[in-house]
Every structure is written in C-alpha cells, then in structure tokens.
Amino acid sequence: MTQADFEQPHSKPLDKADEPQYVTEEKLEQLAEVADEDYIDEIYEIIDAVVPRTDDPTLPALTFRVWFLGLIFGAAICAANTVFTFRTNNYTITPFVTVLMAYPCGIFLSKILPAGILNPGKFNYKEHALIYVITNAMATTPYALYNIIGQKYQLYQSDLNFWWCIAFAVVTQAFGYGFAGLTRRYLVRPAAMLWPSNLATIAMLNSLHSNDDSSHGRYPMSRFKFFWLVSSAMFFFTWLPQYVAPMLGAVSVICFFTRNQASNKLSLVLGSTQGFGGMGLLSFSFDWTMFTSIFFPITTPLWAIWNQFVGSWLIMWIVVPICFYTDVFGMDSKLGTNIGVATSPSPYGFDLNSATLYNLNGTALDKKRFVMKDPNDPKNLQLNQAFYDANKPIYITTFFAITYCTSFIVFVAAIVHVALWYGKDIWHRFRATMSDLDKEDIHCQLMDVYPEVPDWWYYATLAAFTALAIATCEVGGFNLPWWGTIIAIILALVSIIPIGTIQAISGQQIGLNVMSEFLIGLILPGRIAAVMAFKTFSYMAMTQGLSLVADLKLGHYIKIAPKAMFLAQLVSTILGAIVSTAVACSLYESFGQVPPPAAKAAQYPWGWMWKIQTLDASTGWSSANYNVFLSAGAIWGAIGPARFFGPDSPYFKTLLGFVVGIILPVIPWLLHKAQPDSFWHLVNIPVLTVLPCQAGSTQSVLITPLILALIVNYYVKKYRHTWWKKYAYVMSAAFDSGSAVATLIIFFMAKYGTTVFPYWYMNPGDQERCVPDAVNDCSAHAYMGGAYGYTYDPDQDPACNS
C-alpha cells in the first residue's frame, strides 16, 4: 500500500483513517429512515474512513512469508489459548496481537531471504492481512474441546480414540467454512454488510504500512515501540496478582470490613467471589486476565459497556441474592450445607456460585454418576435411571439457574430487539442484495478483477466434512445418529444468514448453544454424548462460519484474491483444530493421576483420578468452562429438558425467560418513540440481560473493567483524543500479550509444577480471605506441604484433618 492509496477522495479527513468507526444504534435508526440510495451513501462514508478505494492486483499475497509467520503465530496463540481454557475465568489472546508482532517479522524476512519465490519483494499489507486471517482462524479454540474433555476425561470414557477426537474437532470447525463460502453473496459482497469489527484491524494495517503520523508529531513514539514497552510492563505486573499476591486478583471489600466470620452469612453471600461462594458485591480485581476476555473494556464501545455492567449488577447483586434468600427454586439457601462425595466441603456453609448438581436433600452429586454405559452398546452413554430416581428432583445453584433464565431472555430479546430497531435496515439490505446493487460498489468492482472461488469448491468441502462428521459420530464414539448430524447442519444453515445479518449490522451474535440443547434434548432424552455432540455441531457450524465470514469481509476490504483466502482459511482452520485438541489432551494427561479422596473412592473403582480435577477455583485453574459444559450435558442430555424444566420441576419457572424476552425490548423502543431525544436508544436489552460471568468463576470482575473503560474511552478519548486514536487499541493488545506470557510461565512453574510462592497475608489459602482464619491456615498447610517436591501427609496434620 503506497502513500498514494491514501490520497484518493474520501468523504472524511484522512487523519481519521486509524480511528475505528462504530455503528451506533442511533445511527442505524437514522439510516433506516432514508431511501436506499442515501442509505448506501451513509454506509460508504463509514467504509471510506478506513478502507482505500484503490487496489494493486500485482501485489503478491499468499507467499512463503505468509505461511511461515501465519502458521507460527497461529500455532503459538492456539496452543496458549487452549491452555487458558482451563482457567477459572475466561481469557484468550486476541489475534489482533499478530497485526503488531508480524510487521517487524515480515520486514525482517524481506531483508534476509533470497529474492524469488521465498522473497517476492517488499512485505506488503496484503501479506500482513493474510497472516492475521490465518492466525485468527487458528486462535479460536474449538468448542469441541469441551465435548472431548468431558467425554474422554471427566466421564472417564477411556476408549474414546484420540484420532477420532481430532476428527471431531476438525469437522466441527470446518463445517462453518462451507457455510461461510455459500453465504458470501449475502453476507460479504453487499456494502450493507458492514462487519464493523474489521475496521479496527484495517485501521492498524493502514497505520503500519503508511508513513502517516495521525498525531502530527505530538506523540512521536511509534505504535510498535509503545506496544513493546507496555507489554513488558504488563508482563512484570502480572506476577503480582497471579503469583506473589493473589489476593490482588479478587479483593473482597465486604469480607475485608466485616471480618471473615463463617457466622456472617450475608456478608459471604454478597461479598465472596470464589467457587461455592457468592456474587462479589463491590469486589474488584487488579488482574487483567480475570476480565479482559469477558468485557473487552478498551475495545468495546462505552454504551455497550454500560449496558453490560448495569445488567450484570442488577442480576448478580440484586436478583440472585433475593432469589437465594427467598428460595425461589425450592432449596436455594440449603444447597451446599450438606456437601457429599462430589466436592470437598464448602468453607462457606452454602453454595451460590457453582455449576454443581444437588439431590433432593441438598447433597452434591458427582455428575458422572448420572451417566452409564449402555449394556447393549458399551460405546453409548445413557442416563443412569436408578441413580436419577434415587436423587430426584435435581437442584442447581441459584446463580446457575438464573444464567439459564437469562439465556432464554437473550435469545428471544435479540430477535425482537433487532426486528424493532433494525428491521428496516435488514429489509433495505435484503432489497439491495436481491437487486444486485453491489455491482455498482467500488469494492466489488475491484474484487471482480480476481477469479472467484467456484461454488462447487464449497459444496465439495461441506459434503466431505459432512461425511466425515457422520463417520465420526457413528463409529468414533460420539453417539449422534447420522440424522442428528443432518439436523444440526440444517439448524445452522437456516440460522446463519439471519443471525449473520444481525452480526454484520450491529456486531451482536445470537448463540445457538442453549437452543440446540433444548431441541436435541427433547428428541434424544437420556443421551448425554449425543446431546453434547449435537450442541457442538450446530453451535460451531454457525459461530465458526460467521467468524470466517468476517474474515472474508476483511479480505474483501483489503482486496485479497478469493482463492488465496479459501486456501489460507481452510488450511489454518484444520491445523488449528489439530493443534488445540492435541494440546488439550496432552495437558490433561501430563498432570498425571492421583488416588481419589477416601470419600470418593467408591466413585473411582479403577483407583485413581486425574490430578487436574483437584485444582479448585482459588488456584485460578479450576476448569470452570469444562465443568459448566459437563453440567449442561447432564441437565440437557442425561436428565433431559422435559424432566429438568418440565411442569413438575422447580426450574419450570425459568422458562418465563422466553416471555420476558418478548416484552422487555418493546419498552425502551416505545419510550424512544415517545421521546426521540432521550437516552432510550442506548438501552439494549439483549446486551443488558446477557450474563458474561459463568457459574463457578471468580466474580470479582464487575468494577475494574468499567473504571478502565471510563478512563480510556471517556476521559482519554474526550480530552486526549489524538493519544487515544494512536495508542488505545495498541495498549489493549499489549496488555493481552504481556499478561498472557506471564500467565503461561506462572502456570507451568507454579500450577503445573511445584514452585509456589510462600504463604503470606496476600497469598492465603483463600484468595480473598473470606473464609475463617483457621480454614485459611489449614489450606496453607496443604498448599506449602505439597510444594517443592514434597508430599503433604494429612495424617501428620491432625488439627486440620480430624
């Protein structure tokens, strides 16, 4: 990309090129009221702010440098993100980091490699964009990991072959690729399909490959130098909350001021944040990795952040405690007071924040006991009817139940919200697409220079992976009938265009995971493996498909040859699934095996359990996502939605979420119609009611991200706008990369190994010091007694093991 590319006529000043443009709801409402031509003109104004109207078809794209750097960065981030799936709180390294790190590497290779096929000349922006595309496809860990780990390790289905696990991960990822290609005419080519999430990446590519300084010398430090300085600072800072002083990762204000007394139940319900604990009212965290992958505080628009936090505060700090104390679901406040064989005793005397299943007496149950092998087909997993009958009705924690209720609200509310606020926009886009108006689009004209990928390539890809999917499920041990695979494909295919249109317009995506569980749970009750497999297929076919569609739109904006995109995406998607599955299985097994506690010995007749399952939430690596997935499998698969959410179930009332989801979005819409100049257009019910915090994770994340967002995206953006334009997104990527490297080192040194930091006030047994001091001291005995190559012997510590 030359400087001349940035001198073409644009509708906005050129120094706005590196500022991402977001499509606000108010903007979209205004657009809906204009004619088709005016509407398209408005879209072009947004695009022209960052996307040049020129192209150089002679620039090489899919080069050796692209494959070399893309696969190395992709494999590294894929492996790291796979390790992070075992964390208590979600955390991922964004592939946006690659945009910054690949640039000097590409320039370096262009200088040292011999001219020719290995080095076609100067490192250019198309190569750079393709490296990002490859990394992005590999960086997203397969949803199939939760299915594989759940069956093979958590349910101890040891006969599940590793290579069939690889095949399952590959087909669930690659399904979406076939859908992405087949929907590209509707979701990629029309200018109306904006995909605003790509604009920040394009802006960064522009700034790196042009000599333009948007600060005009006011801030002379380059983005690249700024990235490494901030990344290094974050690397060293991360050692404090994750290793030296873990208490900084979950500061409980209420526990600190009310003293950690077990008799003060109200303070524990409100103030504690750990698994089995409470909702973390007023708790905060200094650990970037605890919240960045939940809220993305720097890169998320401020109006969306406010919606997320107001909704989370209302639900987690008001609704959940009220439901808990009033026993809305029957036994809310009694759960956790009589912990059974599935978990160690709760130090809080209650359970509010976990994905544990309980029986009619409030005793915790081992999820794997709901599942048994079919006597007629040992490869088939089914409901252990005798165990279920002996323990029904099954209870879950209040917070876990509310997360299901809100998921029902969000699914329906998203459809209603989009119909009310964006209905005219969708209709305009549909008319524009059906009229083939994109022929006049300058970007489509520039892309038409390149040969298009034939449709049969995508049909063949989809057919091949469909056949492999059926074989994997029928023969490989995932127990989904062939017709179930077809239904999963149809569900995703029917959903991808309307949901993709919503995402392209507003950046909102409606997940199919809960609804797919609901559907297949009714069709195949008692078949946990089949339900989990169906959920994975239908959810990932659409989600991964839309992720690849977004990358296709990036290629459309950058003017990358479609066949180069096809090959880059397909190869990286397959390799990413292989790398991620291999890392996850290897990590699980590398922790080794340990004898089960005496209370659990009967549940492990083979005499051992996986050591990684002994890590609790306080370690930061409790596999919360895997535990939630398995609990959902037991609820929707083994027990089935008809039993668990039926009229006789204590959780039947959660289905009211569907009704609430219909009604709530209408209220701000009507109020906005009555008061057009008010703030009601900023109230987004789907974003307001979604709960980004999972049951069992550390709930100290509802203050710090908002403070960061206000500082960066309000104060700095308003009063230091030039600095914000140049460095804000770079700073977010630097925080991600620096903290990720430190987290990996700490994990392999302290959690995977035995080099722990000595016990002291800021490194207690309980991270937030909410449990009584005696419990903390006993935790410290076990913590330090098992470190540095030693083995903790409970018999030599009778005071803590009487």
Coordinates of N, CA, C and O in Angstrom, one line a residue, residues 780-787 790-793:
A780 N -3.2 -23.4 53.9 CA -1.8 -23.1 53.7 C -0.9 -24.3 54.0 O 0.1 -24.6 53.4
H781 N -1.3 -25.1 55.0 CA -0.5 -26.3 55.3 C -0.5 -27.3 54.1 O 0.6 -27.8 53.7
A782 N -1.7 -27.5 53.5 CA -1.7 -28.4 52.3 C -1.0 -27.8 51.1 O -0.3 -28.5 50.4
Y783 N -1.2 -26.4 51.0 CA -0.6 -25.7 49.9 C 1.0 -25.8 49.9 O 1.6 -26.1 48.9
M784 N 1.5 -25.5 51.1 CA 3.0 -25.5 51.2 C 3.5 -26.9 51.3 O 4.7 -27.2 50.9
G785 N 2.8 -27.8 52.0 CA 3.2 -29.1 52.2 C 3.4 -29.9 51.0 O 4.2 -30.9 50.9
G786 N 2.7 -29.5 49.9 CA 2.8 -30.3 48.6 C 3.7 -29.6 47.6 O 3.7 -30.0 46.5
A787 N 4.4 -28.6 48.1 CA 5.2 -27.8 47.1 C 6.7 -28.3 47.2 O 7.1 -29.0 48.1
Y790 N 7.7 -32.0 47.7 CA 7.3 -32.7 48.9 C 5.8 -33.1 48.7 O 5.1 -32.6 47.9
T791 N 5.4 -34.1 49.6 CA 4.0 -34.6 49.6 C 3.4 -34.3 50.9 O 3.9 -34.6 51.9
Y792 N 2.2 -33.7 50.8 CA 1.5 -33.4 52.1 C 0.9 -34.6 52.6 O 0.1 -35.3 51.9
D793 N 1.1 -34.9 53.9 CA 0.5 -36.1 54.6 C -0.5 -35.6 55.6 O -0.1 -35.1 56.7

